[in-house]
Amino acid sequence: MKQIKIATNVEVYAYEELDAEHRQLLKAAQEAAHNAYAPYSQFHVGAALLLDDGTVITGSNQENASYPAGCCAERTALFYAGANHPNTPIRHIAIVAFNGQGQVEQISPCGICRQVLLESEQRQGSPISVWLFGREAIYRFPSASSLLPLCFGKEALE
Ligand code: THU
């Protein structure tokens, strides 16, 4: 037996270090979270995508009494982008979440959303940088694949 280590790169920012474009994207994600329909979890998530042509697309989580029928904020936004802007690459995704105490300390996309992000990235052939807006720290992953080591992607089916 031998052990290997799988490492990933993440940058950590303070809000003051963000440029205007990223502050605006955070604001869009925060505003999107207001439209979350989350009567079961009370966990309000907002996602904002910045496309190559400057378009901003937002999404929020939409729950359902039949729990698995609900959809996360990230997938709401990503599927809207795929359906309406299929040929415009996504450059960034910003994610933020609120619970009863306000903005959560650390938000991280679920496994299914990481998988969908990966597919969007592979489909467009360029990296999507992933911004996780926690209350104090902001994490930036350079790509969807860096959030999903040893991922299962479409190349496995080719
Ligand atoms: N949720 C998201 O929308 N995005 C995430 O990154 C994590 C979880 C939603 C799903 C569900 O509506 C609620 O948050 C609690 O899991």
PDB file of C-alpha atoms and ligand atoms in Angstrom:
ATOM      1  CA  MET A   1       0.000   0.000   0.000  1.00  0.00           C
ATOM      2  CA  LYS A   2       1.144   3.526  -0.644  1.00  0.00           C
ATOM      3  CA  GLN A   3      -0.520   6.800   0.098  1.00  0.00           C
ATOM      4  CA  ILE A   4      -0.903   9.726  -2.231  1.00  0.00           C
ATOM      5  CA  LYS A   5      -2.009  13.229  -1.359  1.00  0.00           C
ATOM      6  CA  ILE A   6      -4.417  15.136  -3.569  1.00  0.00           C
ATOM      7  CA  ALA A   7      -4.006  18.858  -3.098  1.00  0.00           C
ATOM      8  CA  THR A   8      -6.093  21.748  -4.339  1.00  0.00           C
ATOM      9  CA  ASN A   9      -5.416  25.456  -4.570  1.00  0.00           C
ATOM     10  CA  VAL A  10      -7.628  27.973  -2.877  1.00  0.00           C
ATOM     11  CA  GLU A  11      -7.123  31.709  -2.481  1.00  0.00           C
ATOM     12  CA  VAL A  12      -8.524  33.481   0.569  1.00  0.00           C
ATOM     13  CA  TYR A  13      -9.603  37.106   0.259  1.00  0.00           C
ATOM     14  CA  ALA A  14     -10.966  39.795   2.535  1.00  0.00           C
ATOM     15  CA  TYR A  15     -13.861  41.857   1.174  1.00  0.00           C
ATOM     16  CA  GLU A  16     -11.596  44.934   0.926  1.00  0.00           C
ATOM     17  CA  GLU A  17      -9.384  43.103  -1.555  1.00  0.00           C
ATOM     18  CA  LEU A  18     -12.188  42.571  -4.082  1.00  0.00           C
ATOM     19  CA  ASP A  19     -12.470  44.683  -7.209  1.00  0.00           C
ATOM     20  CA  ALA A  20     -15.728  46.365  -8.248  1.00  0.00           C
ATOM     21  CA  GLU A  21     -16.735  43.472 -10.513  1.00  0.00           C
ATOM     22  CA  HIS A  22     -16.560  40.925  -7.709  1.00  0.00           C
ATOM     23  CA  ARG A  23     -18.251  43.185  -5.175  1.00  0.00           C
ATOM     24  CA  GLN A  24     -21.084  43.556  -7.662  1.00  0.00           C
ATOM     25  CA  LEU A  25     -21.272  39.799  -8.151  1.00  0.00           C
ATOM     26  CA  LEU A  26     -21.452  39.267  -4.382  1.00  0.00           C
ATOM     27  CA  LYS A  27     -24.255  41.838  -4.179  1.00  0.00           C
ATOM     28  CA  ALA A  28     -26.144  40.041  -6.952  1.00  0.00           C
ATOM     29  CA  ALA A  29     -25.803  36.719  -5.093  1.00  0.00           C
ATOM     30  CA  GLN A  30     -26.964  38.323  -1.835  1.00  0.00           C
ATOM     31  CA  GLU A  31     -29.986  39.821  -3.556  1.00  0.00           C
ATOM     32  CA  ALA A  32     -30.775  36.493  -5.213  1.00  0.00           C
ATOM     33  CA  ALA A  33     -30.836  34.811  -1.800  1.00  0.00           C
ATOM     34  CA  HIS A  34     -33.842  36.997  -0.924  1.00  0.00           C
ATOM     35  CA  ASN A  35     -35.812  35.082  -3.556  1.00  0.00           C
ATOM     36  CA  ALA A  36     -34.986  31.687  -2.098  1.00  0.00           C
ATOM     37  CA  TYR A  37     -38.016  29.566  -1.357  1.00  0.00           C
ATOM     38  CA  ALA A  38     -36.747  27.709   1.698  1.00  0.00           C
ATOM     39  CA  PRO A  39     -39.646  27.150   4.108  1.00  0.00           C
ATOM     40  CA  TYR A  40     -38.241  23.769   5.201  1.00  0.00           C
ATOM     41  CA  SER A  41     -34.571  24.519   5.814  1.00  0.00           C
ATOM     42  CA  GLN A  42     -34.734  28.282   6.421  1.00  0.00           C
ATOM     43  CA  PHE A  43     -31.372  28.264   4.633  1.00  0.00           C
ATOM     44  CA  HIS A  44     -31.395  30.921   1.927  1.00  0.00           C
ATOM     45  CA  VAL A  45     -28.751  30.539  -0.749  1.00  0.00           C
ATOM     46  CA  GLY A  46     -27.965  32.877  -3.629  1.00  0.00           C
ATOM     47  CA  ALA A  47     -25.735  32.243  -6.625  1.00  0.00           C
ATOM     48  CA  ALA A  48     -24.614  34.715  -9.277  1.00  0.00           C
ATOM     49  CA  LEU A  49     -22.854  33.894 -12.530  1.00  0.00           C
ATOM     50  CA  LEU A  50     -20.812  36.347 -14.529  1.00  0.00           C
ATOM     51  CA  LEU A  51     -20.735  35.413 -18.209  1.00  0.00           C
ATOM     52  CA  ASP A  52     -18.075  36.313 -20.730  1.00  0.00           C
ATOM     53  CA  ASP A  53     -20.233  39.043 -22.272  1.00  0.00           C
ATOM     54  CA  GLY A  54     -20.908  40.706 -18.905  1.00  0.00           C
ATOM     55  CA  THR A  55     -24.338  39.167 -18.365  1.00  0.00           C
ATOM     56  CA  VAL A  56     -25.127  38.374 -14.737  1.00  0.00           C
ATOM     57  CA  ILE A  57     -27.433  35.427 -14.024  1.00  0.00           C
ATOM     58  CA  THR A  58     -28.719  34.696 -10.565  1.00  0.00           C
ATOM     59  CA  GLY A  59     -30.437  31.786  -8.865  1.00  0.00           C
ATOM     60  CA  SER A  60     -31.664  30.808  -5.437  1.00  0.00           C
ATOM     61  CA  ASN A  61     -32.662  27.537  -3.810  1.00  0.00           C
ATOM     62  CA  GLN A  62     -36.222  26.440  -4.467  1.00  0.00           C
ATOM     63  CA  GLU A  63     -37.539  23.832  -2.069  1.00  0.00           C
ATOM     64  CA  ASN A  64     -40.506  21.506  -2.257  1.00  0.00           C
ATOM     65  CA  ALA A  65     -42.661  19.584   0.215  1.00  0.00           C
ATOM     66  CA  SER A  66     -41.332  16.506  -1.569  1.00  0.00           C
ATOM     67  CA  TYR A  67     -37.779  17.352  -0.474  1.00  0.00           C
ATOM     68  CA  PRO A  68     -35.707  15.797  -3.295  1.00  0.00           C
ATOM     69  CA  ALA A  69     -37.721  17.787  -5.836  1.00  0.00           C
ATOM     70  CA  GLY A  70     -36.092  21.022  -4.625  1.00  0.00           C
ATOM     71  CA  CYS A  71     -33.133  22.620  -6.370  1.00  0.00           C
ATOM     72  CA  CYS A  72     -30.030  24.373  -5.039  1.00  0.00           C
ATOM     73  CA  ALA A  73     -29.225  27.980  -5.919  1.00  0.00           C
ATOM     74  CA  GLU A  74     -26.189  27.022  -7.969  1.00  0.00           C
ATOM     75  CA  ARG A  75     -28.062  24.601 -10.212  1.00  0.00           C
ATOM     76  CA  THR A  76     -30.959  27.009 -10.636  1.00  0.00           C
ATOM     77  CA  ALA A  77     -28.501  29.562 -12.041  1.00  0.00           C
ATOM     78  CA  LEU A  78     -26.370  27.093 -14.024  1.00  0.00           C
ATOM     79  CA  PHE A  79     -29.330  25.457 -15.749  1.00  0.00           C
ATOM     80  CA  TYR A  80     -30.786  28.864 -16.601  1.00  0.00           C
ATOM     81  CA  ALA A  81     -27.447  29.793 -18.177  1.00  0.00           C
ATOM     82  CA  GLY A  82     -27.310  26.513 -20.112  1.00  0.00           C
ATOM     83  CA  ALA A  83     -30.874  26.957 -21.332  1.00  0.00           C
ATOM     84  CA  ASN A  84     -30.679  30.635 -22.302  1.00  0.00           C
ATOM     85  CA  HIS A  85     -27.001  31.402 -22.967  1.00  0.00           C
ATOM     86  CA  PRO A  86     -25.646  28.058 -24.153  1.00  0.00           C
ATOM     87  CA  ASN A  87     -22.797  29.557 -26.158  1.00  0.00           C
ATOM     88  CA  THR A  88     -21.576  32.165 -23.686  1.00  0.00           C
ATOM     89  CA  PRO A  89     -18.898  30.908 -21.290  1.00  0.00           C
ATOM     90  CA  ILE A  90     -19.320  31.414 -17.558  1.00  0.00           C
ATOM     91  CA  ARG A  91     -16.310  33.149 -15.998  1.00  0.00           C
ATOM     92  CA  HIS A  92     -17.257  33.279 -12.321  1.00  0.00           C
ATOM     93  CA  ILE A  93     -19.823  31.924  -9.910  1.00  0.00           C
ATOM     94  CA  ALA A  94     -20.403  33.612  -6.549  1.00  0.00           C
ATOM     95  CA  ILE A  95     -22.259  31.810  -3.766  1.00  0.00           C
ATOM     96  CA  VAL A  96     -23.572  33.158  -0.476  1.00  0.00           C
ATOM     97  CA  ALA A  97     -26.042  31.873   2.141  1.00  0.00           C
ATOM     98  CA  PHE A  98     -28.112  33.187   5.047  1.00  0.00           C
ATOM     99  CA  ASN A  99     -29.695  31.402   7.996  1.00  0.00           C
ATOM    100  CA  GLY A 100     -31.626  32.807  10.965  1.00  0.00           C
ATOM    101  CA  GLN A 101     -28.406  34.402  12.266  1.00  0.00           C
ATOM    102  CA  GLY A 102     -27.543  36.220   9.035  1.00  0.00           C
ATOM    103  CA  GLN A 103     -24.852  35.456   6.471  1.00  0.00           C
ATOM    104  CA  VAL A 104     -23.283  32.075   7.223  1.00  0.00           C
ATOM    105  CA  GLU A 105     -19.636  31.785   8.121  1.00  0.00           C
ATOM    106  CA  GLN A 106     -18.820  29.336   5.347  1.00  0.00           C
ATOM    107  CA  ILE A 107     -20.863  28.201   2.354  1.00  0.00           C
ATOM    108  CA  SER A 108     -19.773  25.346   0.140  1.00  0.00           C
ATOM    109  CA  PRO A 109     -21.608  23.854  -2.827  1.00  0.00           C
ATOM    110  CA  CYS A 110     -23.059  20.368  -2.390  1.00  0.00           C
ATOM    111  CA  GLY A 111     -21.695  17.415  -4.325  1.00  0.00           C
ATOM    112  CA  ILE A 112     -24.437  17.453  -6.946  1.00  0.00           C
ATOM    113  CA  CYS A 113     -23.848  21.150  -7.680  1.00  0.00           C
ATOM    114  CA  ARG A 114     -20.102  20.544  -7.961  1.00  0.00           C
ATOM    115  CA  GLN A 115     -20.841  17.861 -10.525  1.00  0.00           C
ATOM    116  CA  VAL A 116     -23.095  20.207 -12.514  1.00  0.00           C
ATOM    117  CA  LEU A 117     -20.500  22.985 -12.295  1.00  0.00           C
ATOM    118  CA  LEU A 118     -17.886  20.575 -13.628  1.00  0.00           C
ATOM    119  CA  GLU A 119     -20.071  19.679 -16.595  1.00  0.00           C
ATOM    120  CA  SER A 120     -20.621  23.392 -17.412  1.00  0.00           C
ATOM    121  CA  GLU A 121     -16.867  23.917 -17.253  1.00  0.00           C
ATOM    122  CA  GLN A 122     -16.067  20.924 -19.449  1.00  0.00           C
ATOM    123  CA  ARG A 123     -18.801  21.892 -21.891  1.00  0.00           C
ATOM    124  CA  GLN A 124     -17.435  25.412 -22.389  1.00  0.00           C
ATOM    125  CA  GLY A 125     -13.778  24.340 -22.319  1.00  0.00           C
ATOM    126  CA  SER A 126     -12.596  27.083 -19.968  1.00  0.00           C
ATOM    127  CA  PRO A 127     -12.392  27.326 -16.185  1.00  0.00           C
ATOM    128  CA  ILE A 128     -15.164  28.737 -14.026  1.00  0.00           C
ATOM    129  CA  SER A 129     -13.723  30.412 -10.955  1.00  0.00           C
ATOM    130  CA  VAL A 130     -15.750  29.659  -7.854  1.00  0.00           C
ATOM    131  CA  TRP A 131     -16.160  32.335  -5.158  1.00  0.00           C
ATOM    132  CA  LEU A 132     -17.506  31.192  -1.799  1.00  0.00           C
ATOM    133  CA  PHE A 133     -18.564  34.213   0.197  1.00  0.00           C
ATOM    134  CA  GLY A 134     -18.350  33.406   3.886  1.00  0.00           C
ATOM    135  CA  ARG A 135     -19.117  36.014   6.522  1.00  0.00           C
ATOM    136  CA  GLU A 136     -15.440  36.709   7.219  1.00  0.00           C
ATOM    137  CA  ALA A 137     -13.385  34.962   4.587  1.00  0.00           C
ATOM    138  CA  ILE A 138     -13.895  34.639   0.853  1.00  0.00           C
ATOM    139  CA  TYR A 139     -12.541  31.514  -0.788  1.00  0.00           C
ATOM    140  CA  ARG A 140     -11.753  31.426  -4.483  1.00  0.00           C
ATOM    141  CA  PHE A 141     -11.213  28.146  -6.317  1.00  0.00           C
ATOM    142  CA  PRO A 142      -9.676  28.597  -9.773  1.00  0.00           C
ATOM    143  CA  SER A 143     -11.970  26.049 -11.411  1.00  0.00           C
ATOM    144  CA  ALA A 144     -14.867  23.689 -10.824  1.00  0.00           C
ATOM    145  CA  SER A 145     -12.523  20.716 -11.230  1.00  0.00           C
ATOM    146  CA  SER A 146     -10.398  21.973  -8.331  1.00  0.00           C
ATOM    147  CA  LEU A 147     -13.503  21.552  -6.139  1.00  0.00           C
ATOM    148  CA  LEU A 148     -13.963  17.976  -7.229  1.00  0.00           C
ATOM    149  CA  PRO A 149     -10.759  15.907  -7.148  1.00  0.00           C
ATOM    150  CA  LEU A 150     -10.890  12.519  -8.880  1.00  0.00           C
ATOM    151  CA  CYS A 151     -14.066  13.666 -10.539  1.00  0.00           C
ATOM    152  CA  PHE A 152     -16.291  11.639 -12.819  1.00  0.00           C
ATOM    153  CA  GLY A 153     -16.618  13.621 -16.013  1.00  0.00           C
ATOM    154  CA  LYS A 154     -17.874  13.208 -19.532  1.00  0.00           C
ATOM    155  CA  GLU A 155     -14.514  11.846 -20.760  1.00  0.00           C
ATOM    156  CA  ALA A 156     -15.320   8.630 -18.900  1.00  0.00           C
ATOM    157  CA  LEU A 157     -18.142   8.016 -21.369  1.00  0.00           C
ATOM    158  CA  GLU A 158     -16.170   8.752 -24.529  1.00  0.00           C
TER     159      GLU A 158
HETATM  160  N1  THU B   1     -28.377  24.591  -0.796  1.00  0.00           N
HETATM  161  C1  THU B   1     -28.056  25.365  -1.860  1.00  0.00           C
HETATM  162  O1  THU B   1     -28.913  25.967  -2.511  1.00  0.00           O
HETATM  163  N2  THU B   1     -26.750  25.466  -2.180  1.00  0.00           N
HETATM  164  C2  THU B   1     -25.724  24.938  -1.458  1.00  0.00           C
HETATM  165  O2  THU B   1     -24.574  25.160  -1.813  1.00  0.00           O
HETATM  166  C3  THU B   1     -26.001  24.126  -0.285  1.00  0.00           C
HETATM  167  C4  THU B   1     -27.432  23.809  -0.031  1.00  0.00           C
HETATM  168  C5  THU B   1     -29.799  24.536  -0.403  1.00  0.00           C
HETATM  169  C6  THU B   1     -30.520  23.245  -0.640  1.00  0.00           C
HETATM  170  C7  THU B   1     -31.626  23.340   0.387  1.00  0.00           C
HETATM  171  O3  THU B   1     -32.685  24.118  -0.155  1.00  0.00           O
HETATM  172  C8  THU B   1     -31.019  24.108   1.525  1.00  0.00           C
HETATM  173  O4  THU B   1     -29.901  24.793   0.976  1.00  0.00           O
HETATM  174  C9  THU B   1     -30.580  23.246   2.692  1.00  0.00           C
HETATM  175  O5  THU B   1     -29.790  22.202   2.272  1.00  0.00           O
END
